[in-house]
mmCIF file of C-alpha atoms in Angstrom:
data_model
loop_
_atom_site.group_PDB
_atom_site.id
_atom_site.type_symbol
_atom_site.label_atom_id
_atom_site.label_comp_id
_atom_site.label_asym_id
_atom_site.label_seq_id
_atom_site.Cartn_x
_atom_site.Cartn_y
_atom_site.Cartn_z
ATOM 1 C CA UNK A 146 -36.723 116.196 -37.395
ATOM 2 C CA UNK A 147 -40.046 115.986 -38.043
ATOM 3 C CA UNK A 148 -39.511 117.494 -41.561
ATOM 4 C CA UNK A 149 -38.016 114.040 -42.610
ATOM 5 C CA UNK A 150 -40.985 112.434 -41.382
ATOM 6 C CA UNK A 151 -42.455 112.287 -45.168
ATOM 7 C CA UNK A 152 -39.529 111.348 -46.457
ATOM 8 C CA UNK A 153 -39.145 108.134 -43.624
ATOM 9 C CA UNK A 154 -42.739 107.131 -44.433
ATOM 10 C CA UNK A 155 -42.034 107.189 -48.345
ATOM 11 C CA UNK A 156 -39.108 104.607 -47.734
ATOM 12 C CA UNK A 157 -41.520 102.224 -45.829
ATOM 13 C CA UNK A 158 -43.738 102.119 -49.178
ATOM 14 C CA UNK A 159 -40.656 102.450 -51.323
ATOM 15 C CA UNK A 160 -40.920 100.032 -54.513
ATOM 16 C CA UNK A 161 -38.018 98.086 -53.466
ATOM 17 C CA UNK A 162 -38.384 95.464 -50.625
ATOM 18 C CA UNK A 163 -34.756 95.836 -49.687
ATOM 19 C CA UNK A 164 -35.592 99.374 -48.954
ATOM 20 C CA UNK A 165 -38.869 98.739 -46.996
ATOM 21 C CA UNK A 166 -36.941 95.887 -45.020
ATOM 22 C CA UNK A 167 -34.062 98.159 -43.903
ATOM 23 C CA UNK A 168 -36.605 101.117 -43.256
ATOM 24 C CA UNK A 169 -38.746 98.927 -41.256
ATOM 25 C CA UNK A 170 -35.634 97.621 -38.809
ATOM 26 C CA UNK A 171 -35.057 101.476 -38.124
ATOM 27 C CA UNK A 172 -38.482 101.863 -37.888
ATOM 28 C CA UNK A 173 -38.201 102.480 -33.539
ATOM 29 C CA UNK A 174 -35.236 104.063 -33.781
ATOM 30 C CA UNK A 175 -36.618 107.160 -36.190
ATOM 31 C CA UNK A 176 -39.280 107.474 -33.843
ATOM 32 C CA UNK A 177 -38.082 108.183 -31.228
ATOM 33 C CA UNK A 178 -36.778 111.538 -32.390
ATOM 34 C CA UNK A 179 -40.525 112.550 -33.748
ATOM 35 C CA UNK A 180 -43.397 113.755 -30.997
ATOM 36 C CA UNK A 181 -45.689 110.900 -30.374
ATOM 37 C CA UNK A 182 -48.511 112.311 -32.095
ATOM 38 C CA UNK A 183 -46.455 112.831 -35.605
ATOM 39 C CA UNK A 184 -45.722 108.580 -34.796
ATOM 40 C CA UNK A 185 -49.291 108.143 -34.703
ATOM 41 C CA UNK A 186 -50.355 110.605 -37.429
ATOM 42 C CA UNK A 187 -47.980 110.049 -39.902
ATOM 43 C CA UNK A 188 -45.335 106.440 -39.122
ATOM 44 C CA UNK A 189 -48.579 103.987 -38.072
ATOM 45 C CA UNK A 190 -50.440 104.185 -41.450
ATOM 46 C CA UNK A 191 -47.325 103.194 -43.308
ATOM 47 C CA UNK A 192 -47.119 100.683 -40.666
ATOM 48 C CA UNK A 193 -49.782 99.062 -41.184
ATOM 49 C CA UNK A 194 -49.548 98.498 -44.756
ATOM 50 C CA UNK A 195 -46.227 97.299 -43.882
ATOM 51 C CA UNK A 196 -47.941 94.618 -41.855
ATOM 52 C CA UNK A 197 -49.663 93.268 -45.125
ATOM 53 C CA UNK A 198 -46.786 93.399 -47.165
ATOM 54 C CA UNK A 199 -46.046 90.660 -50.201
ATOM 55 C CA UNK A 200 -42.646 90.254 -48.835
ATOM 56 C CA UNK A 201 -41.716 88.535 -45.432
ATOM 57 C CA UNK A 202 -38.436 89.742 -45.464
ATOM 58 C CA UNK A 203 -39.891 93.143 -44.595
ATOM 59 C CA UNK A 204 -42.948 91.568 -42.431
ATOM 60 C CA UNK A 205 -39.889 89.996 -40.417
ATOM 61 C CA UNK A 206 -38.248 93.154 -39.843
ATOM 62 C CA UNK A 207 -40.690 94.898 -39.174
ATOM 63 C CA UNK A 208 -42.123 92.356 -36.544
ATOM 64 C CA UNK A 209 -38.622 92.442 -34.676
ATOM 65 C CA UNK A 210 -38.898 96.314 -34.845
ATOM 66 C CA UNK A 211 -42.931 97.176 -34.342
ATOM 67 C CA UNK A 212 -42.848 96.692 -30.404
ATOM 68 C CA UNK A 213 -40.446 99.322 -30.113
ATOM 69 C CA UNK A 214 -43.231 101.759 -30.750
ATOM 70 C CA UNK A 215 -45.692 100.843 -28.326
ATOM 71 C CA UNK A 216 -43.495 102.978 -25.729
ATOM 72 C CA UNK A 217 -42.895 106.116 -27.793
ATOM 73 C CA UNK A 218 -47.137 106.158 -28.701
ATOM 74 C CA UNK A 219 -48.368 105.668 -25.228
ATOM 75 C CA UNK A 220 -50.730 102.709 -24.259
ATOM 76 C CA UNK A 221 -53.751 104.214 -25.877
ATOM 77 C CA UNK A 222 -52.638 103.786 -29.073
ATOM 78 C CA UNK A 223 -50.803 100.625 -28.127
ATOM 79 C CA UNK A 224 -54.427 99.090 -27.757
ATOM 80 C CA UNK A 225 -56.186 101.287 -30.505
ATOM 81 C CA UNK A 226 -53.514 100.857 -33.822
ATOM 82 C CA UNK A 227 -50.369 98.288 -32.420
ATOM 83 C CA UNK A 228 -51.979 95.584 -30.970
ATOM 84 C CA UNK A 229 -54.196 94.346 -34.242
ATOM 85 C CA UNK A 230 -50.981 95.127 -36.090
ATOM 86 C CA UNK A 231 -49.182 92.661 -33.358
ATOM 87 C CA UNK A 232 -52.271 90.072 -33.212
ATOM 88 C CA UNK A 233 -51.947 89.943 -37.042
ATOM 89 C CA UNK A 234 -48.395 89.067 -37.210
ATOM 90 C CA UNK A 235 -48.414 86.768 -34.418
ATOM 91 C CA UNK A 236 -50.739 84.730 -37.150
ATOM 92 C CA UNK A 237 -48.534 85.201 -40.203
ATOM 93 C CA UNK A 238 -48.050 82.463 -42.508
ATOM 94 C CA UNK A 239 -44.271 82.798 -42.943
ATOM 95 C CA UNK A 240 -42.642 81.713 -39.014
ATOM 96 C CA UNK A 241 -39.799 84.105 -39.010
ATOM 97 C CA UNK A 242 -42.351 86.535 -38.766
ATOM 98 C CA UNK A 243 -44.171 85.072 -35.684
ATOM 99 C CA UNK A 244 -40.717 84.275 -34.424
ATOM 100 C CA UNK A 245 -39.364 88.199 -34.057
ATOM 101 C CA UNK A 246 -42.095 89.181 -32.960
ATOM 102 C CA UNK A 247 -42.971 86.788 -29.999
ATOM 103 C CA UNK A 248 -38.581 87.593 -29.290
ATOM 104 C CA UNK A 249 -40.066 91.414 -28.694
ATOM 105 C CA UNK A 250 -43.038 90.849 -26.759
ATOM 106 C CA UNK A 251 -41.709 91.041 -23.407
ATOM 107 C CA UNK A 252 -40.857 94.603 -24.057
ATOM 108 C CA UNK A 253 -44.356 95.442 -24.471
ATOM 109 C CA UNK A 254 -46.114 93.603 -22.101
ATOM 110 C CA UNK A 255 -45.881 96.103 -19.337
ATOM 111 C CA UNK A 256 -47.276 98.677 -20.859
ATOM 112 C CA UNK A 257 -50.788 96.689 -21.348
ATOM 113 C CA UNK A 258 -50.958 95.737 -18.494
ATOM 114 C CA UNK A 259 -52.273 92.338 -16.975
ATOM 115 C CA UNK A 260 -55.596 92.607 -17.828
ATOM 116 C CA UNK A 261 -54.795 93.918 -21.860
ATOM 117 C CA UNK A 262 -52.185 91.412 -21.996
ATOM 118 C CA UNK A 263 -54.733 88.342 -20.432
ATOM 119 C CA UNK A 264 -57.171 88.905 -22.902
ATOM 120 C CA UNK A 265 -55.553 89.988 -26.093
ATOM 121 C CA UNK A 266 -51.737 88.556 -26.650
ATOM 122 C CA UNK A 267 -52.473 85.311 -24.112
ATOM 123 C CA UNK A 268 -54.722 83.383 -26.254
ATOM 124 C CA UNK A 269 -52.459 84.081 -29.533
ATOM 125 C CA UNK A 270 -49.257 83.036 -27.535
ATOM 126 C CA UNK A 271 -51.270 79.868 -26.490
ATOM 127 C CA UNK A 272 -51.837 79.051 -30.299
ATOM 128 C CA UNK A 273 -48.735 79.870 -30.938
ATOM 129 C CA UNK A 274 -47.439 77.233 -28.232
ATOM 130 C CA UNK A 275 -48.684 74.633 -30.955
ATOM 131 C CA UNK A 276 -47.143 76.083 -34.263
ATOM 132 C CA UNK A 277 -46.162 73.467 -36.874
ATOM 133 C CA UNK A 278 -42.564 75.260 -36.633
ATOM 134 C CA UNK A 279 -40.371 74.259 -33.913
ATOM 135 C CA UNK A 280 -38.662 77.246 -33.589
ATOM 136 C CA UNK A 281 -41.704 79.367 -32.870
ATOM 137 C CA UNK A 282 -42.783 76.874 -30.272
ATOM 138 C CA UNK A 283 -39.037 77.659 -28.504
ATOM 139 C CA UNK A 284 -39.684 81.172 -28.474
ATOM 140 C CA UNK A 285 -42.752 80.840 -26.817
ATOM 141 C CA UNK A 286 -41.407 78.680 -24.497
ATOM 142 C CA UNK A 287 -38.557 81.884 -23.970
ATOM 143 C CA UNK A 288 -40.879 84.214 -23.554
ATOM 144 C CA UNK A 289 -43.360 82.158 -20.899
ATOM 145 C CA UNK A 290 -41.397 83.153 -17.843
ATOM 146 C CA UNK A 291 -41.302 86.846 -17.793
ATOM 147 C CA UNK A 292 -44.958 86.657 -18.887
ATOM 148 C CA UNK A 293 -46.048 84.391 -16.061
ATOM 149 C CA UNK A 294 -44.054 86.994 -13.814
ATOM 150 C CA UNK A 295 -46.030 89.697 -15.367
ATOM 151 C CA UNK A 296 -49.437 88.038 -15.074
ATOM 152 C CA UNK A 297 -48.289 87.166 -11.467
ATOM 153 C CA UNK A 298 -49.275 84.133 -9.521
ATOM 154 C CA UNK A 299 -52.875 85.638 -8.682
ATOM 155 C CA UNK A 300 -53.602 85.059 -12.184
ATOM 156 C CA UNK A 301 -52.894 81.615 -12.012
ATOM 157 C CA UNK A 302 -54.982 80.320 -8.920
#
């Protein structure tokens, strides 16, 4: 498995966006079958160049695919590589992109933890609770509950 590692990040920078798109949405899935470290070493560079990619077709996929990662790398390098990535898309121009990836947050908000997820992701859902795009304002509005519970009414008072 981790022999087609090279091979998985090469289709993430392939020429083609088509191809980067519909590497990027099987982007967790791979993953999982490497060791965390090759995930880290080898899938997260590519990653992040995916993150600054001219198309949003593959910017959206890879936003509903990118939390899927945090998981499989640990919370260390949640904090360290994933979470710019995931501050940087939350502020993407294009909304679809801000849209998958608020739809995935709730699987990665235990793993930060209260504090992490206070300090970082908080202030870039609030913004995002005034996007010009209606649709992104819904899915914050979706995803506000199971945060709340998460942040826990201690937070709050």
């Amino acid at each position: 498995r981790h022999e087609m590692a090279p091979t998985f990040v090469r289709l993430l920078q392939d020429p083609e966006a088509e191809v980067r798109t519909a590497a990027a949405v099987k982007l967790a899935a791979f993953s999982r079958m490497l060791a965390p470290e090759l995930v880290v070493s080898q899938i997260l560079p590519a990653v992040a160049e995916l993150c600054s990619d001219g198309s949003q077709h593959v910017r959206a996929s890879l936003a509903s695919d990118i939390m899927g990662l945090a998981p499989l790398v640990g919370k260390g390098a949640t904090i360290e590589t994933l979470l710019p990535l995931f501050l940087q898309l939350l502020k993407d121009e294009f909304p679809e992109v801000r849209l998958n990836l608020i739809g995935a947050l709730p699987a990665v908000n235990a793993l930060l933890g209260v504090e992490l997820l206070a300090t970082a992701l908080l202030p870039a859902i609030e913004e995002l609770a005034e996007d010009r795009q209606w649709r992104v304002r819904l899915a914050v509005v979706d995803c506000m509950p199971p945060l709340a519970a998460q942040l826990g009414v201690a937070f709050f008072e």
